[in-house]
mmCIF file of C-alpha atoms in Angstrom:
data_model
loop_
_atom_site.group_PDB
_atom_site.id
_atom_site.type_symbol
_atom_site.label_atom_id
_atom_site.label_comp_id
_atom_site.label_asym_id
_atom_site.label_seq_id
_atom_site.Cartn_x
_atom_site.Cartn_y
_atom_site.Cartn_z
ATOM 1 C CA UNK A 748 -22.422 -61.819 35.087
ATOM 2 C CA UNK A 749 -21.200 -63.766 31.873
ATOM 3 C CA UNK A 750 -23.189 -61.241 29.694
ATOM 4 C CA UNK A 751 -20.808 -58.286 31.728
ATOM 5 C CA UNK A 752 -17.519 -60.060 31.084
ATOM 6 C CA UNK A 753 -18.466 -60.720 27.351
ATOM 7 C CA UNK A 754 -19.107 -56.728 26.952
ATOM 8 C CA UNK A 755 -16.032 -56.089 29.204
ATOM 9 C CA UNK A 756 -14.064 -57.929 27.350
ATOM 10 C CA UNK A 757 -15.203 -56.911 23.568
ATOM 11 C CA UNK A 758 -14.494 -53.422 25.187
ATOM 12 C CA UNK A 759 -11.184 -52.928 24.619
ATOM 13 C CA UNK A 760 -10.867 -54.720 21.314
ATOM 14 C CA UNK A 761 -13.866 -51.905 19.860
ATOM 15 C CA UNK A 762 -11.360 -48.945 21.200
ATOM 16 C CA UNK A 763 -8.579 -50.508 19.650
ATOM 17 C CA UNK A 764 -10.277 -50.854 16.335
ATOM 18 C CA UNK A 765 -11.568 -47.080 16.575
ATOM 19 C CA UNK A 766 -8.038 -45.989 17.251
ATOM 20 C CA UNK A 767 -6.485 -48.000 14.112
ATOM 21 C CA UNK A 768 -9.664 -46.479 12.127
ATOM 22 C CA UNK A 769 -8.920 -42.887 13.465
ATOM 23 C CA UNK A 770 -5.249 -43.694 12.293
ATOM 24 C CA UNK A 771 -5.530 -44.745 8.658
ATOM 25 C CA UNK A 772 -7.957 -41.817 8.150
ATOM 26 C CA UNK A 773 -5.382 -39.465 10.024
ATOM 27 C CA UNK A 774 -2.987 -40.958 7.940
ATOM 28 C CA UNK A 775 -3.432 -39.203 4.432
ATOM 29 C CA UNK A 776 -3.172 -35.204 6.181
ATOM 30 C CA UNK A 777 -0.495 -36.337 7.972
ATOM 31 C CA UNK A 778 1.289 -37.526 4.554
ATOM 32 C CA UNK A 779 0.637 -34.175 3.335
ATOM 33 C CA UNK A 780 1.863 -31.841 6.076
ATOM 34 C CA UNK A 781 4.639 -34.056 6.310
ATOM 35 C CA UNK A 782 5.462 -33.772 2.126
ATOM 36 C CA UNK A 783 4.320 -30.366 2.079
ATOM 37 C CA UNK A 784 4.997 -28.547 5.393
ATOM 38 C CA UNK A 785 7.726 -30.591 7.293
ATOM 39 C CA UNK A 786 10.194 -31.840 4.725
ATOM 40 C CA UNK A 787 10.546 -28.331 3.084
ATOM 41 C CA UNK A 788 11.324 -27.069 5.838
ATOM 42 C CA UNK A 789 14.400 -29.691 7.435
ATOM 43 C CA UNK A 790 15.665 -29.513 3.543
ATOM 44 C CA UNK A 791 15.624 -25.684 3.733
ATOM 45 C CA UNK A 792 17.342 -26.019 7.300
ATOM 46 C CA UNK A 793 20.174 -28.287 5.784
ATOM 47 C CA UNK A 794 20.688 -26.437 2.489
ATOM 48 C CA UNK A 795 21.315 -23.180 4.412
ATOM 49 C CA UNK A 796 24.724 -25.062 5.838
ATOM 50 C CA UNK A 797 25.543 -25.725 2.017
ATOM 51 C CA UNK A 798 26.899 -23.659 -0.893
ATOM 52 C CA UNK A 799 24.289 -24.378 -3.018
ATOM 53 C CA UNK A 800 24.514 -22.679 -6.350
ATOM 54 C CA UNK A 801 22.038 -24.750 -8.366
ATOM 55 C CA UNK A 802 18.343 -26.514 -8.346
ATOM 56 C CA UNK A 803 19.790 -29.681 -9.761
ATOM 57 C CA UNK A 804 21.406 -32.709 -7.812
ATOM 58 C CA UNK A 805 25.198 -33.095 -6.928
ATOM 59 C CA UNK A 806 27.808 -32.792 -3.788
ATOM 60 C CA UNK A 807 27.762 -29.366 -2.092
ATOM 61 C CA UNK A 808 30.254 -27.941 0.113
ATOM 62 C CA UNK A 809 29.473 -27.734 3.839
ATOM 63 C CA UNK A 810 30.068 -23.820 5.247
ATOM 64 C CA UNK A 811 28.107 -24.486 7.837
ATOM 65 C CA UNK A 812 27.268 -20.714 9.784
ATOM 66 C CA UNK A 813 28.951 -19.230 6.553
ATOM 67 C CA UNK A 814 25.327 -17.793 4.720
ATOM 68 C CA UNK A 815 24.010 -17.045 8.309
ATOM 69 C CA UNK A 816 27.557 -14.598 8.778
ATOM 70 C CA UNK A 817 27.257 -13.213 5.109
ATOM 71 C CA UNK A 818 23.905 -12.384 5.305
ATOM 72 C CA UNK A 819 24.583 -10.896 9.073
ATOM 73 C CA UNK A 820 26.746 -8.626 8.010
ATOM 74 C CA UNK A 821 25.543 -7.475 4.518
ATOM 75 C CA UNK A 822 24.725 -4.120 4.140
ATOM 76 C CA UNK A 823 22.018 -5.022 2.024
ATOM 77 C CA UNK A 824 20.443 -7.358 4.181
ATOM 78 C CA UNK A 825 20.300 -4.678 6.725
ATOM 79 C CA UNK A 826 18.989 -2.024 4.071
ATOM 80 C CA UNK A 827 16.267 -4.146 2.877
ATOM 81 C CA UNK A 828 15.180 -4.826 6.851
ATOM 82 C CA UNK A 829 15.136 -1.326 7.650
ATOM 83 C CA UNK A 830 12.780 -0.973 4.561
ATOM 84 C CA UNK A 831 10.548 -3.821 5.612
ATOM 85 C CA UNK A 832 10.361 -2.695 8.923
ATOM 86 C CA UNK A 833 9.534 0.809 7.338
ATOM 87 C CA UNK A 834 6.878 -1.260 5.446
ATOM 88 C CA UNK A 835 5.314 -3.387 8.584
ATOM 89 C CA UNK A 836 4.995 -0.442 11.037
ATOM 90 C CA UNK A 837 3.463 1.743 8.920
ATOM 91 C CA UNK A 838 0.874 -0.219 6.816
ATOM 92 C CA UNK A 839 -0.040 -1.898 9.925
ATOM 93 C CA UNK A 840 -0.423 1.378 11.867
ATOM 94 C CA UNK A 841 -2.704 3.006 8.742
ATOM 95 C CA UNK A 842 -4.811 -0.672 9.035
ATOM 96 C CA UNK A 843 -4.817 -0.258 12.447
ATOM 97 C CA UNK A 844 -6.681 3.173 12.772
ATOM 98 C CA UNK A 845 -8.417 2.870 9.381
ATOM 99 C CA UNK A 846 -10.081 -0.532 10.226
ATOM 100 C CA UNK A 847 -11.028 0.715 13.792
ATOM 101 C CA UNK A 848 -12.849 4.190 12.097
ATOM 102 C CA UNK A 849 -14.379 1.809 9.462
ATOM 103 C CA UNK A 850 -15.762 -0.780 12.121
ATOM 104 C CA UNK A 851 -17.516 1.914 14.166
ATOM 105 C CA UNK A 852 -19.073 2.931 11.099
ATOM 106 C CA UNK A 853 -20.403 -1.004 10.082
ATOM 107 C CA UNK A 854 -21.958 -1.308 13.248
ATOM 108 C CA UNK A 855 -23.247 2.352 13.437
ATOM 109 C CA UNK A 856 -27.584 2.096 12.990
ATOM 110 C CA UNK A 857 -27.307 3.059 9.635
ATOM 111 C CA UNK A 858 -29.738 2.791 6.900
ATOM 112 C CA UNK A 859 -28.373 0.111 4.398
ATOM 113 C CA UNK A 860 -25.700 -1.380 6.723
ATOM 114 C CA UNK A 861 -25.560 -4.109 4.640
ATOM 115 C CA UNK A 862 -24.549 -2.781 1.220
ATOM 116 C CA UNK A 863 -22.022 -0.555 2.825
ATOM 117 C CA UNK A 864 -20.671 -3.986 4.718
ATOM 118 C CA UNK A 865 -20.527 -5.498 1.479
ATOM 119 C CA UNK A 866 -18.638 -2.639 -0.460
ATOM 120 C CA UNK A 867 -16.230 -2.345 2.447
ATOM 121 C CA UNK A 868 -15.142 -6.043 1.891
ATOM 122 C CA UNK A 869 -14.839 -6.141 -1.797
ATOM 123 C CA UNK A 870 -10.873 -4.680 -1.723
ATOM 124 C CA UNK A 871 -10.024 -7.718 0.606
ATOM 125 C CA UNK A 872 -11.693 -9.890 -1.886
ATOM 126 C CA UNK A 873 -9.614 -8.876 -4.981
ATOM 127 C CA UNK A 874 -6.875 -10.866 -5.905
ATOM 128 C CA UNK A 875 -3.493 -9.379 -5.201
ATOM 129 C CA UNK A 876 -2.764 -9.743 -8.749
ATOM 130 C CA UNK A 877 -5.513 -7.475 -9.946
ATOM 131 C CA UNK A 878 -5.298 -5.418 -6.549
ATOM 132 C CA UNK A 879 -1.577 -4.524 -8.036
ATOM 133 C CA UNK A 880 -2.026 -4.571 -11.718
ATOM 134 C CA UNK A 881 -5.065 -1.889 -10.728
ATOM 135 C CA UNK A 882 -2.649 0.246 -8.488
ATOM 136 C CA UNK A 883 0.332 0.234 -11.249
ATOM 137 C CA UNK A 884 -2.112 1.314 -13.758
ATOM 138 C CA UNK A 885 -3.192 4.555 -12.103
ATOM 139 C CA UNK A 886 0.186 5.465 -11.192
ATOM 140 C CA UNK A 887 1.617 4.393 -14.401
ATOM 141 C CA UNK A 888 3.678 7.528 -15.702
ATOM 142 C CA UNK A 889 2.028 8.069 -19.456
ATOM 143 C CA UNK A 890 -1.701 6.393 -19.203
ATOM 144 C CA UNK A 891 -1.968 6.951 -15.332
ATOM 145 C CA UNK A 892 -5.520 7.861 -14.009
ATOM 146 C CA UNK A 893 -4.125 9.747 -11.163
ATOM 147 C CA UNK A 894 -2.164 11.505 -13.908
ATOM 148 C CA UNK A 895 -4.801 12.211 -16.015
ATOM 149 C CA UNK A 896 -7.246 13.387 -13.259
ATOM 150 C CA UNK A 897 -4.736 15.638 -12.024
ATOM 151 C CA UNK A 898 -3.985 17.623 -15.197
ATOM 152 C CA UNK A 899 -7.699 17.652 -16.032
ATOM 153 C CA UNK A 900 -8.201 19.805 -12.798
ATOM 154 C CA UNK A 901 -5.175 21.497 -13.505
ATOM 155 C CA UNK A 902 -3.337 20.579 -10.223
ATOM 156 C CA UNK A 903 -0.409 19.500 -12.466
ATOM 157 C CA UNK A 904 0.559 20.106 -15.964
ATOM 158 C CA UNK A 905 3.090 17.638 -16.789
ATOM 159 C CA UNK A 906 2.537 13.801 -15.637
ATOM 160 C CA UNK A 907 4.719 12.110 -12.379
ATOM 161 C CA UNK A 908 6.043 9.219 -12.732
ATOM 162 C CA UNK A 909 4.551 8.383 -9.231
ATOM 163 C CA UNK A 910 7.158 4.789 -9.051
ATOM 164 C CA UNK A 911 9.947 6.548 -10.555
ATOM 165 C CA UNK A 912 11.681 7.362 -6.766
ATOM 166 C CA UNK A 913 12.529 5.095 -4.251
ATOM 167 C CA UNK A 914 11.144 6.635 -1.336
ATOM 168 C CA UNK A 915 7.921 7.688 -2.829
ATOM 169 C CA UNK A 916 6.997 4.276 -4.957
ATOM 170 C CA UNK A 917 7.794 2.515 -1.364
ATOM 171 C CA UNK A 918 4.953 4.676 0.051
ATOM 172 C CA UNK A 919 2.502 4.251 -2.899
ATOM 173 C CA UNK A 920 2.810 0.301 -2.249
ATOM 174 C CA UNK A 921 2.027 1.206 1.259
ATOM 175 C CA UNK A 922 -0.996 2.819 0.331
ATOM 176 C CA UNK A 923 -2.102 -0.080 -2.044
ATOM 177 C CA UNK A 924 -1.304 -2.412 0.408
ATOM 178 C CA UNK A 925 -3.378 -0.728 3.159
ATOM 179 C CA UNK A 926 -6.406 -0.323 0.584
ATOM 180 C CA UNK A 927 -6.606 -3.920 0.083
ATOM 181 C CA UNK A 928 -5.969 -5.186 4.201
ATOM 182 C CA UNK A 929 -7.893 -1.950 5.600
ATOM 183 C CA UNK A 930 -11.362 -4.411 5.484
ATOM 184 C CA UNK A 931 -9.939 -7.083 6.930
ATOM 185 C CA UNK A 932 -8.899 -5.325 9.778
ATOM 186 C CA UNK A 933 -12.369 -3.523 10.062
ATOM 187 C CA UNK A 934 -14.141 -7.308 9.868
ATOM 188 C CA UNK A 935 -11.684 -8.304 12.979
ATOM 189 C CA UNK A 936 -12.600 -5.433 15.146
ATOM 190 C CA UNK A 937 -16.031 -5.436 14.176
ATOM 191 C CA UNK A 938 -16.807 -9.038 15.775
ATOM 192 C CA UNK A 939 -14.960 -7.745 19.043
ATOM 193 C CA UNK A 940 -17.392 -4.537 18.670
ATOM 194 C CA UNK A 941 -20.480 -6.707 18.672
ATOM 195 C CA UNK A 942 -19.429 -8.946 21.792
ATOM 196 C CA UNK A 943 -19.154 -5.391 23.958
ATOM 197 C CA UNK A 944 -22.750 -5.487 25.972
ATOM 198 C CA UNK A 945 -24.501 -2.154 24.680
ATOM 199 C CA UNK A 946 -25.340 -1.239 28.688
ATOM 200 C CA UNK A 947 -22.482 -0.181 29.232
ATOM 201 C CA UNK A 948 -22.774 2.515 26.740
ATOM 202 C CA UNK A 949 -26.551 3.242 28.182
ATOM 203 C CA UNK A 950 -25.039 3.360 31.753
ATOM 204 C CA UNK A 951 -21.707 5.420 30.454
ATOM 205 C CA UNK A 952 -24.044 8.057 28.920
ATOM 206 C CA UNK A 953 -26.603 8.514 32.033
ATOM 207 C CA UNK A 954 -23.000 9.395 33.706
ATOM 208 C CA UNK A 955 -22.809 11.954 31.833
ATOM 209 C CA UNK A 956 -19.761 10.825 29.609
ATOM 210 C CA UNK A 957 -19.833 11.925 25.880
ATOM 211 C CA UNK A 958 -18.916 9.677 22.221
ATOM 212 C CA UNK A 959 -15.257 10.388 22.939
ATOM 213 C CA UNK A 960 -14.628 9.909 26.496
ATOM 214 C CA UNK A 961 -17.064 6.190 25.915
ATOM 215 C CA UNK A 962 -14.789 5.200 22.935
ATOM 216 C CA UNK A 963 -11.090 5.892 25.142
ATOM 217 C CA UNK A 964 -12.488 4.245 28.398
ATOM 218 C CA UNK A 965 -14.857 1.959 26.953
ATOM 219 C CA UNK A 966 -14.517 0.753 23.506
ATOM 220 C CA UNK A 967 -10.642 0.441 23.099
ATOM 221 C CA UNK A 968 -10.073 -1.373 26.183
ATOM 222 C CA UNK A 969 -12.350 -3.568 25.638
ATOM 223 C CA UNK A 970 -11.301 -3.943 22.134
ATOM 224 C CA UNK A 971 -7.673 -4.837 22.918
ATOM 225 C CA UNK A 972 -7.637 -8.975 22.645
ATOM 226 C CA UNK A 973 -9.176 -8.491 18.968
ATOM 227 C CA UNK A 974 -6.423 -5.376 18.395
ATOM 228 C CA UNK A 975 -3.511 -7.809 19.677
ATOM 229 C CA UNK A 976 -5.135 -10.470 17.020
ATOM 230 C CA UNK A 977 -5.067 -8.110 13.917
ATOM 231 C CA UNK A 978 -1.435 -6.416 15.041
ATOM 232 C CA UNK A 979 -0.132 -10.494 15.300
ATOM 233 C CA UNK A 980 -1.458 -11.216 11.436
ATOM 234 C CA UNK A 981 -0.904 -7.928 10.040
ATOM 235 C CA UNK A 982 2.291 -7.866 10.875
ATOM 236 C CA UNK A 983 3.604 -11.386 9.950
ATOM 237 C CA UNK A 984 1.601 -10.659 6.482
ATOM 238 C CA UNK A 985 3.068 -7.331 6.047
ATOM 239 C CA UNK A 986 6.962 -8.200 7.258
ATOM 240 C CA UNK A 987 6.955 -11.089 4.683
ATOM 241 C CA UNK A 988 5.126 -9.137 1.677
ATOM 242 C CA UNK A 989 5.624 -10.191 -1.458
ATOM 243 C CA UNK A 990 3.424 -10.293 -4.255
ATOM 244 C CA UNK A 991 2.165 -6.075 -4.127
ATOM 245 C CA UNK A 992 5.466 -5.377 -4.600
ATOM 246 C CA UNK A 993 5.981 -8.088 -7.196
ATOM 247 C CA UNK A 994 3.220 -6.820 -9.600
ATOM 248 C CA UNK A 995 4.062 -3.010 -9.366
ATOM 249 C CA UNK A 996 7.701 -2.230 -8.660
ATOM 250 C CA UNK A 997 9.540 -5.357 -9.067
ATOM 251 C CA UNK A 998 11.455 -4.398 -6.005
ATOM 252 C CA UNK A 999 12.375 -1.136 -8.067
ATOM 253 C CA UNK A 1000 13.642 1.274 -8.689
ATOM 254 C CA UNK A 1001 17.074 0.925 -7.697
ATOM 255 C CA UNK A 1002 16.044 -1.662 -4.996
ATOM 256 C CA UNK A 1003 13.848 1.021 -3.059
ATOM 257 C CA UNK A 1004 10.443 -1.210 -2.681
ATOM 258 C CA UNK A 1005 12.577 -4.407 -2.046
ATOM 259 C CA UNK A 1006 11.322 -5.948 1.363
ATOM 260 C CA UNK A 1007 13.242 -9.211 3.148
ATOM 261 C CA UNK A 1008 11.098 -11.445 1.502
ATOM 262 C CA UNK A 1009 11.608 -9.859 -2.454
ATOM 263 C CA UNK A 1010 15.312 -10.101 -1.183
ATOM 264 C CA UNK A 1011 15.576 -13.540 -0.611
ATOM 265 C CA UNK A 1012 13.773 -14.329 -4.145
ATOM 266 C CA UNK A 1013 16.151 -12.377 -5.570
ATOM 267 C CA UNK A 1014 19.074 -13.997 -3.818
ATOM 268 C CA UNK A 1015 17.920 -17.483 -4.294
ATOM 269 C CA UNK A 1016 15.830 -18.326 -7.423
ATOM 270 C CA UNK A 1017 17.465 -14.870 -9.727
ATOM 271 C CA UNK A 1018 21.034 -15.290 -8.567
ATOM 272 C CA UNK A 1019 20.727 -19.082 -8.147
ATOM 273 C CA UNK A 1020 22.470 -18.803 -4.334
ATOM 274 C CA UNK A 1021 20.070 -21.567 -2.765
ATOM 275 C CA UNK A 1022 22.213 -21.869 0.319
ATOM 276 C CA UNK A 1023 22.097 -18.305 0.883
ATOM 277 C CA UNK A 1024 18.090 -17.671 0.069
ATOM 278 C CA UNK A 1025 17.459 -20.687 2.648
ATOM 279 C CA UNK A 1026 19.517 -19.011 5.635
ATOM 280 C CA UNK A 1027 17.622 -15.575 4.895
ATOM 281 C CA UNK A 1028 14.371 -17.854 4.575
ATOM 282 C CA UNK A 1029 15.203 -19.050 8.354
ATOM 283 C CA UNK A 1030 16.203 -15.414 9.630
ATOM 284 C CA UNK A 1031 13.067 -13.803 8.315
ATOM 285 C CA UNK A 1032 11.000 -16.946 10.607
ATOM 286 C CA UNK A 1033 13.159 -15.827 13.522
ATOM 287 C CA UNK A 1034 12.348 -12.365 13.433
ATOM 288 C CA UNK A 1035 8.907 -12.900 12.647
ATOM 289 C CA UNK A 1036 8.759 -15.290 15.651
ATOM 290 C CA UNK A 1037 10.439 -12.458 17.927
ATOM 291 C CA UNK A 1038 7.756 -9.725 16.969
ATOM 292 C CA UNK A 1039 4.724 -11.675 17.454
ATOM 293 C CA UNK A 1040 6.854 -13.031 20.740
ATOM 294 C CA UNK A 1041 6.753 -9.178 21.705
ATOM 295 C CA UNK A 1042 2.922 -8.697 20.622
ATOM 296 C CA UNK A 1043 2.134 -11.357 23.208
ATOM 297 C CA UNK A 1044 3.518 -10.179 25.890
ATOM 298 C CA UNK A 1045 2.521 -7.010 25.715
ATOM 299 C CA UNK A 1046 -1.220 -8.422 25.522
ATOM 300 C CA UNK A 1047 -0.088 -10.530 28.357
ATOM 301 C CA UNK A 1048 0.851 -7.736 30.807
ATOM 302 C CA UNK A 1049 -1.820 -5.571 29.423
ATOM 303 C CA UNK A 1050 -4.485 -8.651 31.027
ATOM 304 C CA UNK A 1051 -2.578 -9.084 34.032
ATOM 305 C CA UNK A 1052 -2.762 -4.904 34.473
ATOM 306 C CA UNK A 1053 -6.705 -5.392 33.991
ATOM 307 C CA UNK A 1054 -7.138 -8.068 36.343
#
């Protein structure tokens, strides 16, 4: 009985010491997140009440909803969202259907599945910096490869300059954009291919149902949790794009490739308006919040519709 007391009482004193342990060695990532993650984002929330017009110290004056009104109703603000939205829905869309022809290839009983999975994943694995530099080199106006191939085939005799329009350099982005993500994608719905239990194919075929009636009752149900997934990321990623457009337009020409994120670099680090960039910083983060809001629920009522 003395022995039980002894352990019952050293008890509590061991999980206290275990908790202080688990503490101090919690204690350096939550330093981090906290100088890194947290802090950056309360000062951006207080700046955006400020007019800020420089990176260096001094007294600001409070405007408090002022940038969140001016930005509200700027017609460029409203420009450049229609363009990102542009952007989003259809890069995501080509991903979409791209990565879900390219997964039923990887896990297709080919010969050499393996090289072709490798191939397929080397565009995701380029860094965005070559991935753009490589696109604005073959559509580059004098040394161009796409240029050059066309005139050698004679589909063209003079060369394009393929970014010189708004409309059309926003699309070529698009493409470049989708050439790099399309793996990804692919990857994502391949894993939720390879948890569908092949049986039901086997059973689906000795009913007499073909390849295309299988893949619209079978395989795209089915795959819908991993589709939700990739239309959640894809479409944060591509509504806050960035660095394509960086590398090969520089939101040009005449502002036709600049998205809401290009926009608020522009507004806050090239026209110094810090207040202003931080209030477009928070809109973007409420609008990104609402579409993946809307992505969820629609996954949510297409499960409760299943069950």
């Amino acid at each position: 009985m003395t022995g039980l007391r002894r352990a019952a009482r050293k008890r509590p004193t061991g999980a206290r010491m275990e908790a202080r342990l688990a503490l101090v060695l919690l204690l350096p990532s939550v330093v981090v997140v906290f100088g890194i993650v947290v802090y950056p984002m309360l000062r951006t929330l207080l700046i955006s009440f400020f007019n800020v017009d420089t990176p260096f110290g001094g007294r600001f004056p409070f405007v408090g909803l002022d940038n969140y009104t001016s930005i509200l109703t700027s017609p460029d603000f409203w420009a450049t969202t229609r363009r990102t939205l542009y952007f989003t829905l259809v890069s995501t869309g080509l991903e979409l259907v791209l990565g879900i022809g390219l997964a039923l290839l990887l896990i297709a009983p080919l010969r050499g599945r393996w090289l072709l999975r490798a191939l397929v994943v080397l565009p995701w694995a380029l860094p965005t910096i070559v991935n753009g530099s490589l696109w604005r080199s073959i559509f580059d106006a004098q040394y161009g490869a796409l240029n050059a191939v066309l005139t050698q085939l004679h589909v063209t005799e003079t060369y394009h300059a393929w970014l010189g329009t708004p409309f059309m350099a926003l699309n070529l982005v698009i493409l470049a954009d989708v050439w790099k993500n399309t793996s990804l994608v692919a990857f994502f719905l391949l894993a939720g291919l390879q948890t569908i239990p092949r049986d039901i194919y086997e059973q689906a075929r000795v009913d007499g149902a073909g390849a295309v009636r299988s893949f619209f009752s079978i395989t795209l149900p089915l795959l819908v949790p991993s589709i939700s997934i990739v239309l959640v990321l894809r479409t944060i990623e591509a509504f806050k794009v960035f660095d394509i457009i960086y590398i090969m337009t520089r939101g040009g020409p005449a502002s036709g490739t600049q998205t809401i994120a290009f926009y608020t670099y522009l507004q806050a680090f090239s026209d110094q308006r810090f207040g202003y960039g931080s209030a477009l910083a928070y809109l973007i983060v409420v609008i990104i919040l609402m579409l993946s809001a809307l992505y969820l629920r629609l996954l949510r009522s297409n499960e409760m519709s299943a069950l």
